[in-house]
Amino acid sequence: NDLQDPSGYLKSFYSSFGIGVTNVTAPGGDSVFGRTAAAVNGRVLSTWPPNEPCTRKVTESSGDPLEPTAVYCYLQGTSMASPHAAGVEALIISRFGKMAPSRVTAFLDSTADAQPCPASLPAGYDSFLGVDDLKVQTCQGGPSNNSWYGNGQVNAFRAVTHSVG
């Protein structure tokens, strides 16, 4: 999301938050505060079953009448963000071999890009209360670990080029 945050990202209005609640962050879409030139509706484009309704969809045909038309739908939520993190974890295992889940998590955390708390928030952001405690969303902590972004945004390139310690 391109907002006032110097890192270029802002926690989605619907995301959980709190010290120890968030490990890492990944793009999940935000239809309210995440609208940019690249994401005009603030959502993430995802594959979608062709027979299911979708209000914001994109179709792509191969031109071959025997091949099905690909259907994509603009969505938002943890269902969009978690595949980013899981994909980076799969890359870590692919690159460095089988390791304990806690070690994969530690590796993911240590290679994430730090996301500091934003210096300011867009108008209206504070009207969205936290989904867990119904309190105003505030970011607490330092740039390398805080209540909104945890250890930062997953970084696939750093994860696969970093050396295993």
CSV table of C-alpha atoms in Angstrom, one decimal:
chain,number,residue,atom,x,y,z
A,1,ASN,CA,0.0,0.0,0.0
A,2,ASP,CA,1.4,3.4,-0.9
A,3,LEU,CA,0.5,5.6,2.0
A,4,GLN,CA,2.3,8.0,4.4
A,5,ASP,CA,4.3,5.1,5.9
A,6,PRO,CA,8.0,5.6,4.8
A,7,SER,CA,8.2,1.9,4.1
A,8,GLY,CA,5.3,2.2,1.6
A,9,TYR,CA,3.0,-0.2,3.5
A,10,LEU,CA,0.2,0.2,5.9
A,11,LYS,CA,-1.4,-2.6,7.9
A,12,SER,CA,-4.8,-3.5,6.4
A,13,PHE,CA,-7.6,-2.1,8.4
A,14,TYR,CA,-9.0,-5.6,9.2
A,15,SER,CA,-5.8,-7.2,10.3
A,16,SER,CA,-5.2,-8.5,13.8
A,17,PHE,CA,-2.4,-6.7,15.7
A,18,GLY,CA,-0.6,-6.7,19.1
A,19,ILE,CA,2.8,-7.5,20.5
A,20,GLY,CA,3.4,-11.2,19.9
A,21,VAL,CA,0.3,-11.5,17.7
A,22,THR,CA,2.0,-11.0,14.3
A,23,ASN,CA,5.1,-12.9,13.2
A,24,VAL,CA,5.5,-11.4,9.7
A,25,THR,CA,3.4,-9.5,7.2
A,26,ALA,CA,2.6,-10.1,3.6
A,27,PRO,CA,0.4,-8.4,0.9
A,28,GLY,CA,-3.2,-9.3,1.6
A,29,GLY,CA,-5.1,-6.4,0.1
A,30,ASP,CA,-7.0,-3.5,1.6
A,31,SER,CA,-10.0,-2.1,-0.3
A,32,VAL,CA,-10.3,0.9,2.0
A,33,PHE,CA,-6.8,2.3,2.4
A,34,GLY,CA,-4.8,0.2,-0.1
A,35,ARG,CA,-5.9,1.7,-3.4
A,36,THR,CA,-2.9,2.6,-5.6
A,37,ALA,CA,-2.3,3.0,-9.4
A,38,ALA,CA,-1.2,-0.7,-9.5
A,39,ALA,CA,-4.1,-1.9,-7.3
A,40,VAL,CA,-7.0,0.4,-8.2
A,41,ASN,CA,-9.4,-1.5,-5.9
A,42,GLY,CA,-6.8,-2.3,-3.2
A,43,ARG,CA,-7.2,-6.0,-3.5
A,44,VAL,CA,-5.0,-8.9,-4.6
A,45,LEU,CA,-5.8,-10.8,-7.8
A,46,SER,CA,-6.2,-14.5,-7.1
A,47,THR,CA,-7.3,-17.6,-9.1
A,48,TRP,CA,-11.0,-18.3,-8.8
A,49,PRO,CA,-13.4,-21.2,-9.7
A,50,PRO,CA,-15.1,-20.2,-13.0
A,51,ASN,CA,-18.5,-21.3,-11.8
A,52,GLU,CA,-18.5,-19.2,-8.6
A,53,PRO,CA,-19.7,-15.6,-8.6
A,54,CYS,CA,-17.2,-12.8,-8.2
A,55,THR,CA,-18.0,-9.1,-8.4
A,56,ARG,CA,-14.5,-8.0,-9.5
A,57,LYS,CA,-13.1,-10.6,-11.8
A,58,VAL,CA,-10.7,-10.9,-14.7
A,59,THR,CA,-10.8,-13.6,-17.3
A,60,GLU,CA,-8.1,-14.7,-19.7
A,61,SER,CA,-8.6,-17.0,-22.6
A,62,SER,CA,-5.9,-18.9,-24.4
A,63,GLY,CA,-7.8,-18.6,-27.6
A,64,ASP,CA,-8.1,-22.4,-27.8
A,65,PRO,CA,-11.8,-23.5,-27.5
A,66,LEU,CA,-10.7,-26.8,-25.9
A,67,GLU,CA,-8.8,-25.0,-23.1
A,68,PRO,CA,-10.9,-23.5,-20.2
A,69,THR,CA,-10.8,-19.7,-19.7
A,70,ALA,CA,-8.8,-18.7,-16.6
A,71,VAL,CA,-10.7,-16.8,-14.1
A,72,TYR,CA,-9.2,-14.5,-11.4
A,73,CYS,CA,-11.0,-12.5,-8.7
A,74,TYR,CA,-9.9,-9.5,-6.7
A,75,LEU,CA,-9.9,-10.5,-3.0
A,76,GLN,CA,-8.5,-9.4,0.3
A,77,GLY,CA,-7.6,-11.0,3.6
A,78,THR,CA,-5.3,-13.5,5.3
A,79,SER,CA,-6.3,-16.0,2.5
A,80,MET,CA,-4.3,-13.7,0.2
A,81,ALA,CA,-1.4,-13.0,2.6
A,82,SER,CA,-0.7,-16.4,4.0
A,83,PRO,CA,0.2,-18.0,0.6
A,84,HIS,CA,3.0,-15.3,0.3
A,85,ALA,CA,4.5,-16.4,3.6
A,86,ALA,CA,4.0,-20.1,3.0
A,87,GLY,CA,5.6,-19.7,-0.5
A,88,VAL,CA,8.7,-18.1,1.0
A,89,GLU,CA,8.9,-20.9,3.6
A,90,ALA,CA,8.7,-23.5,0.8
A,91,LEU,CA,11.5,-21.6,-1.0
A,92,ILE,CA,13.6,-21.7,2.2
A,93,ILE,CA,13.1,-25.5,2.5
A,94,SER,CA,13.8,-26.0,-1.2
A,95,ARG,CA,17.0,-24.0,-1.0
A,96,PHE,CA,18.4,-25.2,2.3
A,97,GLY,CA,16.8,-28.6,2.8
A,98,LYS,CA,14.6,-30.1,5.4
A,99,MET,CA,14.6,-28.4,8.8
A,100,ALA,CA,12.5,-28.2,11.9
A,101,PRO,CA,9.4,-25.9,11.5
A,102,SER,CA,10.7,-23.6,14.3
A,103,ARG,CA,13.9,-23.1,12.3
A,104,VAL,CA,12.0,-22.3,9.1
A,105,THR,CA,10.0,-19.7,11.1
A,106,ALA,CA,13.1,-18.2,12.6
A,107,PHE,CA,14.7,-18.0,9.1
A,108,LEU,CA,11.5,-16.4,7.7
A,109,ASP,CA,11.5,-13.9,10.6
A,110,SER,CA,15.2,-13.0,10.3
A,111,THR,CA,15.0,-12.4,6.5
A,112,ALA,CA,11.9,-10.2,6.6
A,113,ASP,CA,12.1,-6.5,5.7
A,114,ALA,CA,11.6,-4.4,8.8
A,115,GLN,CA,8.4,-2.3,8.7
A,116,PRO,CA,8.4,0.5,11.3
A,117,CYS,CA,5.3,1.9,12.8
A,118,PRO,CA,3.8,4.6,10.5
A,119,ALA,CA,4.5,8.2,11.4
A,120,SER,CA,0.9,9.2,10.5
A,121,LEU,CA,-2.3,7.5,9.4
A,122,PRO,CA,-4.8,8.5,6.7
A,123,ALA,CA,-8.0,10.2,7.8
A,124,GLY,CA,-10.6,7.7,9.0
A,125,TYR,CA,-8.1,4.9,9.7
A,126,ASP,CA,-8.6,5.2,13.5
A,127,SER,CA,-12.4,4.6,13.1
A,128,PHE,CA,-11.7,0.9,12.4
A,129,LEU,CA,-11.4,-0.9,15.7
A,130,GLY,CA,-9.3,-3.9,16.3
A,131,VAL,CA,-11.0,-7.1,15.4
A,132,ASP,CA,-9.7,-8.9,18.5
A,133,ASP,CA,-10.3,-6.3,21.2
A,134,LEU,CA,-12.5,-3.5,19.6
A,135,LYS,CA,-9.8,-0.9,20.6
A,136,VAL,CA,-8.4,1.8,18.4
A,137,GLN,CA,-5.6,0.4,16.3
A,138,THR,CA,-2.2,1.7,17.5
A,139,CYS,CA,1.2,0.5,16.5
A,140,GLN,CA,3.7,-0.2,19.3
A,141,GLY,CA,7.3,-1.3,19.2
A,142,GLY,CA,10.5,-0.6,17.2
A,143,PRO,CA,11.2,-0.8,13.5
A,144,SER,CA,12.4,-4.4,13.6
A,145,ASN,CA,9.6,-5.8,15.7
A,146,ASN,CA,6.2,-4.2,16.5
A,147,SER,CA,2.6,-4.9,17.1
A,148,TRP,CA,1.5,-4.3,13.5
A,149,TYR,CA,4.2,-5.9,11.3
A,150,GLY,CA,5.9,-8.3,13.7
A,151,ASN,CA,9.4,-9.0,12.3
A,152,GLY,CA,8.5,-7.3,9.0
A,153,GLN,CA,7.3,-8.1,5.5
A,154,VAL,CA,8.4,-11.5,4.0
A,155,ASN,CA,11.3,-11.2,1.5
A,156,ALA,CA,11.7,-14.2,-0.8
A,157,PHE,CA,14.9,-13.0,-2.4
A,158,ARG,CA,16.6,-12.4,1.0
A,159,ALA,CA,15.3,-15.7,2.3
A,160,VAL,CA,16.9,-17.7,-0.5
A,161,THR,CA,20.2,-15.8,-0.8
A,162,HIS,CA,20.8,-15.5,3.0
A,163,SER,CA,23.2,-18.0,4.5
A,164,VAL,CA,22.0,-20.5,7.0
A,165,GLY,CA,23.4,-19.8,10.5
